[in-house]
Amino acid sequence: PDLVVFSGNQIAGYEKVFAKTFQRRRWQESSNISSSDKKQLVDKVHEFVAKLMKPLEDRSIPWVVTYGNHDFQCGLNNEELDKIYQDFPCCMNRSASSTSSASAMQSTKCVLPKQIIFTCEPGTFALPVMDEKHEKVVFSIVLVDSGDYAKSGGYGSPSKKTIEFISGLSSYLPEHICVFQHFPLPQYYRVLREVPQELAAREHAIEGYRTFAGRYYALDEKHVLPDGYLGEGISCPDVDSGEYAALLDAGAFALIAGHDHRNSFAAKDPESNMLFVATPTCGFGSYGPEPAKRGVRLLEFDIRHPFEPRTQMLEFGNLVGKPSSKKAYTYALTAESEHELPEVDLLRKPSLLTRLIRRWRQRSTR
């Protein structure tokens, strides 16, 4: 590939190996970490990143990362993690050199020394993609740090600085961007169809998360491309942070998210025609689809229609072979990682009053 994108949660910060430095929420005070523990933590993460990126580094394949809701939990913030990633020659991440909303810099210390990068903050930056003659920018690949957790509950959103960065991209880049981030947006629910609860089991519908709890959804064939599947409710922020409007202002033609472990689909937003993409778990360190269905998503851009990328899943079962159900490791691959975190109810079940009001509305519309 020309570029590999890691969409967050490269580091499972909740694992027992990070127990000494674990930070459950960014705004909570963490215990004082000794200098020796901090050094051990940095070395540990650096060693892990080296193993993770070795196939790419050995082949001089450029790669980039953004951040999810578990990376920081290891005890390192995104800026500290970014410094570790940037130690590797093929990493295209760069830190902003000024306090302005965006600054352009040439990637002089990596495998693509002439690549221009517009930086904002760790995990948020833009990579202009030139035509084959290097005469003009066709579109830009934009990575967005979509946040981690909201103090009010549920998942977080991009920072105000990141939203302003997205909105301002059209000032210095063509209005065509392809965005990669960790969390999907609430607008992803537009490409689903709501299924009556009594038909949910028959249609393999999935209950929505938090603000969408109590309702059941299936992929809408009118909007979703073939071979997609929905294995869990779309885990998005409770409220619209304004990111969707900013993406429209910047001319986003695709948004690729990687948080939902059991969802895999590509669909066209019925209102904007933006391509919404969900990609399931890639590795075997956390829950996800069956082992054979885990994998990476390929996007191919053709200069004849650069804003209509072709996409498909490259799955473990097709690339390596389906694991035998008789082998002991099959369970281990589908089991969740070992941790001591308290359970979190992501569904946020609706109250009795909410259920009664919803039932009354359903009856009144009949």
Short mmCIF file of C-alpha atoms in Angstrom, two decimals:
data_model
loop_
_atom_site.label_atom_id
_atom_site.label_comp_id
_atom_site.label_asym_id
_atom_site.label_seq_id
_atom_site.Cartn_x
_atom_site.Cartn_y
_atom_site.Cartn_z
CA PRO A 1 0.00 0.00 0.00
CA ASP A 2 0.98 3.64 -0.44
CA LEU A 3 -0.12 4.49 3.10
CA VAL A 4 -1.37 2.57 6.15
CA VAL A 5 -3.74 4.34 8.55
CA PHE A 6 -4.19 3.27 12.18
CA SER A 7 -7.49 4.67 13.41
CA GLY A 8 -6.97 4.59 17.17
CA ASN A 9 -6.69 2.23 20.15
CA GLN A 10 -3.34 0.92 19.03
CA ILE A 11 -2.55 0.82 22.75
CA ALA A 12 -4.95 -1.10 25.00
CA GLY A 13 -4.34 1.14 27.98
CA TYR A 14 -6.65 -0.91 30.22
CA GLU A 15 -4.47 -4.03 30.06
CA LYS A 16 -2.92 -5.32 33.28
CA VAL A 17 0.54 -4.60 31.93
CA PHE A 18 -0.28 -0.88 32.42
CA ALA A 19 -1.84 -1.30 35.88
CA LYS A 20 0.76 0.93 37.58
CA THR A 21 0.13 3.87 35.29
CA PHE A 22 -3.50 3.31 34.26
CA GLN A 23 -5.67 6.43 33.93
CA ARG A 24 -9.39 5.70 33.56
CA ARG A 25 -10.43 9.18 32.39
CA ARG A 26 -8.27 11.99 31.11
CA TRP A 27 -9.72 14.58 33.51
CA GLN A 28 -9.26 12.40 36.58
CA GLU A 29 -6.14 12.88 38.63
CA SER A 30 -3.77 10.00 38.11
CA SER A 31 -1.48 8.76 40.83
CA ASN A 32 1.96 10.29 40.76
CA ILE A 33 4.14 8.23 38.46
CA SER A 34 7.76 7.92 39.49
CA SER A 35 10.41 8.77 36.95
CA SER A 36 11.52 5.14 36.81
CA ASP A 37 7.94 3.93 36.20
CA LYS A 38 7.50 6.58 33.50
CA LYS A 39 10.68 5.48 31.76
CA GLN A 40 9.60 1.84 31.92
CA LEU A 41 6.23 2.82 30.47
CA VAL A 42 7.78 4.73 27.57
CA ASP A 43 10.15 1.83 26.86
CA LYS A 44 7.28 -0.65 27.04
CA VAL A 45 5.13 1.32 24.59
CA HIS A 46 8.10 1.92 22.28
CA GLU A 47 8.84 -1.81 22.23
CA PHE A 48 5.21 -2.59 21.40
CA VAL A 49 5.08 0.01 18.61
CA ALA A 50 8.30 -1.41 17.15
CA LYS A 51 6.71 -4.87 16.96
CA LEU A 52 3.44 -3.53 15.55
CA MET A 53 5.09 -1.45 12.85
CA LYS A 54 7.95 -3.80 11.95
CA PRO A 55 6.29 -5.20 8.78
CA LEU A 56 5.78 -1.62 7.53
CA GLU A 57 9.19 -0.34 8.58
CA ASP A 58 10.94 -3.32 6.96
CA ARG A 59 9.20 -2.52 3.67
CA SER A 60 9.49 1.30 3.92
CA ILE A 61 5.71 1.72 3.82
CA PRO A 62 4.51 5.10 5.18
CA TRP A 63 2.01 4.97 8.03
CA VAL A 64 0.04 7.35 10.23
CA VAL A 65 -1.91 7.06 13.48
CA THR A 66 -4.68 8.86 15.27
CA TYR A 67 -6.03 8.13 18.73
CA GLY A 68 -9.00 6.43 20.34
CA ASN A 69 -10.51 6.11 23.79
CA HIS A 70 -7.99 3.64 25.21
CA ASP A 71 -4.55 4.83 24.04
CA PHE A 72 -4.13 7.46 26.76
CA GLN A 73 -5.23 5.04 29.49
CA CYS A 74 -1.76 3.50 29.53
CA GLY A 75 -0.56 6.67 31.29
CA LEU A 76 0.84 8.62 28.33
CA ASN A 77 -1.04 11.48 26.72
CA ASN A 78 -1.39 11.78 22.96
CA GLU A 79 1.52 14.19 22.67
CA GLU A 80 3.81 11.74 24.47
CA LEU A 81 2.55 8.88 22.32
CA ASP A 82 3.08 10.95 19.18
CA LYS A 83 6.74 11.45 20.09
CA ILE A 84 7.18 7.70 20.35
CA TYR A 85 5.57 7.07 16.97
CA GLN A 86 7.66 9.78 15.35
CA ASP A 87 10.83 7.92 16.34
CA PHE A 88 10.14 5.56 13.44
CA PRO A 89 11.26 6.58 9.93
CA CYS A 90 8.03 5.60 8.17
CA CYS A 91 5.71 7.46 10.54
CA MET A 92 4.12 10.50 8.89
CA ASN A 93 2.71 12.01 12.09
CA ARG A 94 4.05 15.47 12.81
CA SER A 95 3.51 17.89 15.68
CA ALA A 96 2.25 21.43 15.15
CA SER A 97 5.04 23.99 15.19
CA SER A 98 2.88 26.94 16.19
CA THR A 99 -0.22 27.81 18.18
CA SER A 100 -2.25 28.68 15.09
CA SER A 101 -5.09 26.45 13.95
CA ALA A 102 -2.88 24.89 11.29
CA SER A 103 0.71 25.03 10.16
CA ALA A 104 2.31 23.50 7.09
CA MET A 105 5.59 21.66 7.25
CA GLN A 106 7.60 19.47 4.95
CA SER A 107 8.11 15.94 6.19
CA THR A 108 11.91 16.02 6.11
CA LYS A 109 12.60 13.20 8.57
CA CYS A 110 10.55 10.35 7.19
CA VAL A 111 10.35 7.99 4.26
CA LEU A 112 8.52 10.63 2.15
CA PRO A 113 10.76 13.69 2.64
CA LYS A 114 8.84 15.92 0.20
CA GLN A 115 5.38 15.28 1.63
CA ILE A 116 3.71 18.46 2.88
CA ILE A 117 1.77 18.04 6.12
CA PHE A 118 -0.72 20.48 7.62
CA THR A 119 -0.64 19.97 11.36
CA CYS A 120 -3.07 20.83 14.14
CA GLU A 121 -2.51 18.71 17.25
CA PRO A 122 -1.47 15.10 17.98
CA GLY A 123 -3.62 12.78 15.89
CA THR A 124 -5.06 15.61 13.77
CA PHE A 125 -3.37 16.63 10.52
CA ALA A 126 -3.83 16.71 6.75
CA LEU A 127 -1.78 15.05 4.00
CA PRO A 128 -2.35 16.59 0.54
CA VAL A 129 -2.38 13.98 -2.25
CA MET A 130 -0.87 15.18 -5.53
CA ASP A 131 -1.59 14.01 -9.05
CA GLU A 132 0.94 11.75 -10.76
CA LYS A 133 2.80 14.73 -12.23
CA HIS A 134 2.96 16.46 -8.85
CA GLU A 135 1.37 19.55 -10.36
CA LYS A 136 -1.74 19.94 -8.22
CA VAL A 137 -3.44 18.64 -5.10
CA VAL A 138 -6.29 16.27 -5.98
CA PHE A 139 -7.60 15.73 -2.45
CA SER A 140 -6.29 15.43 1.10
CA ILE A 141 -6.19 12.58 3.58
CA VAL A 142 -7.14 14.01 6.97
CA LEU A 143 -6.68 12.27 10.31
CA VAL A 144 -8.84 13.49 13.18
CA ASP A 145 -8.45 12.86 16.89
CA SER A 146 -12.14 12.28 17.63
CA GLY A 147 -11.72 12.40 21.41
CA ASP A 148 -12.18 9.75 24.08
CA TYR A 149 -14.85 10.21 26.77
CA ALA A 150 -17.36 12.93 27.62
CA LYS A 151 -17.69 14.12 31.22
CA SER A 152 -21.46 13.90 30.84
CA GLY A 153 -21.14 10.23 29.92
CA GLY A 154 -20.63 8.31 26.72
CA TYR A 155 -17.99 8.99 24.13
CA GLY A 156 -16.23 12.26 23.48
CA SER A 157 -15.83 14.51 20.45
CA PRO A 158 -13.01 16.32 18.67
CA SER A 159 -11.61 19.38 20.41
CA LYS A 160 -12.72 22.87 19.42
CA LYS A 161 -9.28 23.39 17.85
CA THR A 162 -9.72 20.30 15.70
CA ILE A 163 -13.20 21.39 14.54
CA GLU A 164 -11.78 24.80 13.57
CA PHE A 165 -8.91 23.07 11.77
CA ILE A 166 -11.33 21.00 9.70
CA SER A 167 -13.50 24.03 8.90
CA GLY A 168 -10.47 26.04 7.80
CA LEU A 169 -8.90 23.43 5.52
CA SER A 170 -10.63 24.84 2.45
CA SER A 171 -8.66 28.08 2.93
CA TYR A 172 -5.45 26.44 1.76
CA LEU A 173 -6.43 23.07 0.28
CA PRO A 174 -8.95 21.98 -2.38
CA GLU A 175 -12.40 21.22 -0.97
CA HIS A 176 -12.07 17.45 -1.16
CA ILE A 177 -10.97 15.45 1.87
CA CYS A 178 -11.04 11.82 2.98
CA VAL A 179 -11.21 11.60 6.78
CA PHE A 180 -10.01 8.86 9.12
CA GLN A 181 -10.89 8.90 12.82
CA HIS A 182 -11.76 6.59 15.68
CA PHE A 183 -15.41 7.31 16.50
CA PRO A 184 -18.27 7.26 14.00
CA LEU A 185 -20.72 10.17 13.99
CA PRO A 186 -24.37 10.12 15.08
CA GLN A 187 -25.21 10.66 11.40
CA TYR A 188 -24.14 7.05 10.76
CA TYR A 189 -27.58 6.01 12.01
CA ARG A 190 -29.02 7.53 8.83
CA VAL A 191 -27.75 4.59 6.79
CA LEU A 192 -29.63 2.17 9.03
CA ARG A 193 -33.33 1.37 9.01
CA GLU A 194 -35.30 1.10 12.22
CA VAL A 195 -36.90 -2.26 12.85
CA PRO A 196 -39.91 -2.81 15.14
CA GLN A 197 -38.87 -4.57 18.31
CA GLU A 198 -41.14 -7.53 17.64
CA LEU A 199 -39.32 -8.13 14.34
CA ALA A 200 -35.80 -7.46 15.64
CA ALA A 201 -34.84 -11.11 16.18
CA ARG A 202 -36.17 -12.20 12.79
CA GLU A 203 -34.30 -9.44 10.95
CA HIS A 204 -31.14 -9.73 13.07
CA ALA A 205 -31.55 -6.11 14.13
CA ILE A 206 -29.24 -4.59 16.73
CA GLU A 207 -30.22 -2.28 19.59
CA GLY A 208 -28.75 1.21 19.35
CA TYR A 209 -26.36 2.69 21.91
CA ARG A 210 -27.20 5.28 24.55
CA THR A 211 -29.34 8.00 22.91
CA PHE A 212 -30.45 5.38 20.37
CA ALA A 213 -31.12 2.70 23.02
CA GLY A 214 -34.54 1.07 23.02
CA ARG A 215 -34.67 1.12 19.21
CA TYR A 216 -33.48 -1.60 16.86
CA TYR A 217 -31.63 -1.20 13.61
CA ALA A 218 -30.46 -3.10 10.56
CA LEU A 219 -28.41 -1.98 7.58
CA ASP A 220 -30.50 -0.16 4.99
CA GLU A 221 -29.90 -1.82 1.64
CA LYS A 222 -30.79 1.44 -0.13
CA HIS A 223 -27.68 3.10 1.27
CA VAL A 224 -25.22 0.32 2.16
CA LEU A 225 -22.84 -1.26 -0.33
CA PRO A 226 -22.82 -5.09 -0.61
CA ASP A 227 -21.06 -7.36 1.90
CA GLY A 228 -21.57 -5.11 4.93
CA TYR A 229 -22.77 -6.32 8.31
CA LEU A 230 -23.93 -4.79 11.59
CA GLY A 231 -22.85 -6.62 14.73
CA GLU A 232 -23.38 -3.94 17.38
CA GLY A 233 -25.02 -0.56 17.80
CA ILE A 234 -23.05 2.33 16.33
CA SER A 235 -21.04 3.73 19.24
CA CYS A 236 -21.01 7.45 18.60
CA PRO A 237 -21.04 10.56 20.82
CA ASP A 238 -24.40 11.42 22.39
CA VAL A 239 -24.47 14.88 20.82
CA ASP A 240 -23.39 16.36 17.52
CA SER A 241 -20.27 18.42 18.23
CA GLY A 242 -20.49 20.31 14.95
CA GLU A 243 -17.98 18.02 13.28
CA TYR A 244 -20.41 16.88 10.59
CA ALA A 245 -21.07 20.47 9.50
CA ALA A 246 -17.32 21.16 9.51
CA LEU A 247 -16.74 18.11 7.31
CA LEU A 248 -19.33 19.36 4.84
CA ASP A 249 -17.67 22.78 4.79
CA ALA A 250 -14.33 21.12 4.01
CA GLY A 251 -15.80 19.01 1.21
CA ALA A 252 -15.43 15.62 2.89
CA PHE A 253 -16.38 12.82 0.50
CA ALA A 254 -15.58 9.93 2.86
CA LEU A 255 -15.38 9.32 6.61
CA ILE A 256 -13.75 6.10 7.81
CA ALA A 257 -14.17 5.14 11.49
CA GLY A 258 -12.64 2.22 13.35
CA HIS A 259 -14.15 2.10 16.84
CA ASP A 260 -17.01 -0.38 16.48
CA HIS A 261 -15.48 -3.82 16.89
CA ARG A 262 -18.24 -5.81 15.18
CA ASN A 263 -19.39 -3.47 12.40
CA SER A 264 -18.19 -3.58 8.82
CA PHE A 265 -19.93 -1.58 6.12
CA ALA A 266 -19.62 1.25 3.62
CA ALA A 267 -22.70 3.36 2.96
CA LYS A 268 -23.71 6.64 1.36
CA ASP A 269 -25.21 9.27 3.65
CA PRO A 270 -28.66 9.93 2.15
CA GLU A 271 -28.41 13.67 2.89
CA SER A 272 -24.87 14.54 1.78
CA ASN A 273 -23.78 11.50 -0.26
CA MET A 274 -20.70 11.29 1.98
CA LEU A 275 -19.31 7.76 2.21
CA PHE A 276 -19.64 6.46 5.79
CA VAL A 277 -17.35 3.52 6.52
CA ALA A 278 -17.07 1.26 9.56
CA THR A 279 -14.22 -1.21 9.97
CA PRO A 280 -14.15 -4.02 12.56
CA THR A 281 -11.40 -5.16 14.90
CA CYS A 282 -8.16 -5.91 13.11
CA GLY A 283 -6.19 -7.80 15.76
CA PHE A 284 -7.03 -10.55 18.22
CA GLY A 285 -6.45 -8.71 21.50
CA SER A 286 -10.07 -7.67 22.06
CA TYR A 287 -13.60 -8.69 21.18
CA GLY A 288 -14.82 -8.50 17.62
CA PRO A 289 -16.26 -10.64 14.85
CA GLU A 290 -15.25 -14.26 14.46
CA PRO A 291 -11.51 -14.67 13.79
CA ALA A 292 -11.94 -15.24 10.07
CA LYS A 293 -13.79 -11.90 9.68
CA ARG A 294 -11.13 -9.71 11.31
CA GLY A 295 -9.00 -7.70 8.99
CA VAL A 296 -8.10 -4.37 7.44
CA ARG A 297 -9.93 -2.17 4.99
CA LEU A 298 -8.45 -1.37 1.61
CA LEU A 299 -9.26 1.89 -0.15
CA GLU A 300 -8.23 2.42 -3.76
CA PHE A 301 -8.29 5.87 -5.36
CA ASP A 302 -8.48 6.20 -9.14
CA ILE A 303 -7.47 9.51 -10.72
CA ARG A 304 -10.43 9.17 -13.11
CA HIS A 305 -12.86 9.33 -10.15
CA PRO A 306 -10.74 10.21 -7.09
CA PHE A 307 -13.70 11.07 -4.87
CA GLU A 308 -15.34 7.67 -5.32
CA PRO A 309 -12.80 5.30 -3.75
CA ARG A 310 -13.23 1.57 -4.14
CA THR A 311 -13.22 -0.18 -0.78
CA GLN A 312 -13.20 -3.75 0.45
CA MET A 313 -12.29 -5.72 3.56
CA LEU A 314 -9.14 -7.85 3.51
CA GLU A 315 -10.10 -10.50 6.04
CA PHE A 316 -7.97 -12.92 8.02
CA GLY A 317 -9.96 -15.90 6.77
CA ASN A 318 -9.34 -15.02 3.12
CA LEU A 319 -5.70 -14.00 3.52
CA VAL A 320 -4.49 -16.64 5.98
CA GLY A 321 -7.17 -19.30 6.08
CA LYS A 322 -10.05 -19.97 8.41
CA PRO A 323 -8.96 -21.32 11.80
CA SER A 324 -10.28 -24.76 12.65
CA SER A 325 -13.09 -24.87 15.18
CA LYS A 326 -11.34 -27.87 16.74
CA LYS A 327 -8.28 -25.86 17.70
CA ALA A 328 -8.00 -24.47 21.20
CA TYR A 329 -6.87 -21.02 20.06
CA THR A 330 -10.18 -20.22 18.39
CA TYR A 331 -11.74 -19.25 21.72
CA ALA A 332 -8.74 -17.17 22.71
CA LEU A 333 -8.98 -15.15 19.52
CA THR A 334 -12.58 -14.18 20.21
CA ALA A 335 -12.24 -13.61 23.95
CA GLU A 336 -11.94 -10.13 25.41
CA SER A 337 -8.62 -8.92 26.76
CA GLU A 338 -7.96 -9.49 30.43
CA HIS A 339 -8.52 -6.40 32.54
CA GLU A 340 -9.96 -5.33 35.88
CA LEU A 341 -12.13 -2.42 34.72
CA PRO A 342 -15.68 -2.09 36.05
CA GLU A 343 -18.35 -2.92 33.53
CA VAL A 344 -19.86 0.02 31.63
CA ASP A 345 -23.48 0.03 30.45
CA LEU A 346 -23.20 1.58 27.01
CA LEU A 347 -26.86 1.01 26.23
CA ARG A 348 -28.13 3.46 28.85
CA LYS A 349 -31.54 1.82 28.96
CA PRO A 350 -34.48 4.23 28.61
CA SER A 351 -36.44 4.97 31.77
CA LEU A 352 -39.95 3.65 32.39
CA LEU A 353 -41.39 7.08 31.55
CA THR A 354 -39.46 7.18 28.26
CA ARG A 355 -40.70 3.71 27.33
CA LEU A 356 -44.32 4.64 28.13
CA ILE A 357 -44.11 7.84 26.05
CA ARG A 358 -42.58 5.92 23.15
CA ARG A 359 -45.33 3.27 23.35
CA TRP A 360 -48.02 5.96 23.43
CA ARG A 361 -46.53 7.63 20.34
CA GLN A 362 -46.43 4.33 18.48
CA ARG A 363 -50.08 3.68 19.24
CA SER A 364 -51.14 7.22 18.29
CA THR A 365 -49.54 6.88 14.85
CA ARG A 366 -51.36 3.66 14.01
#
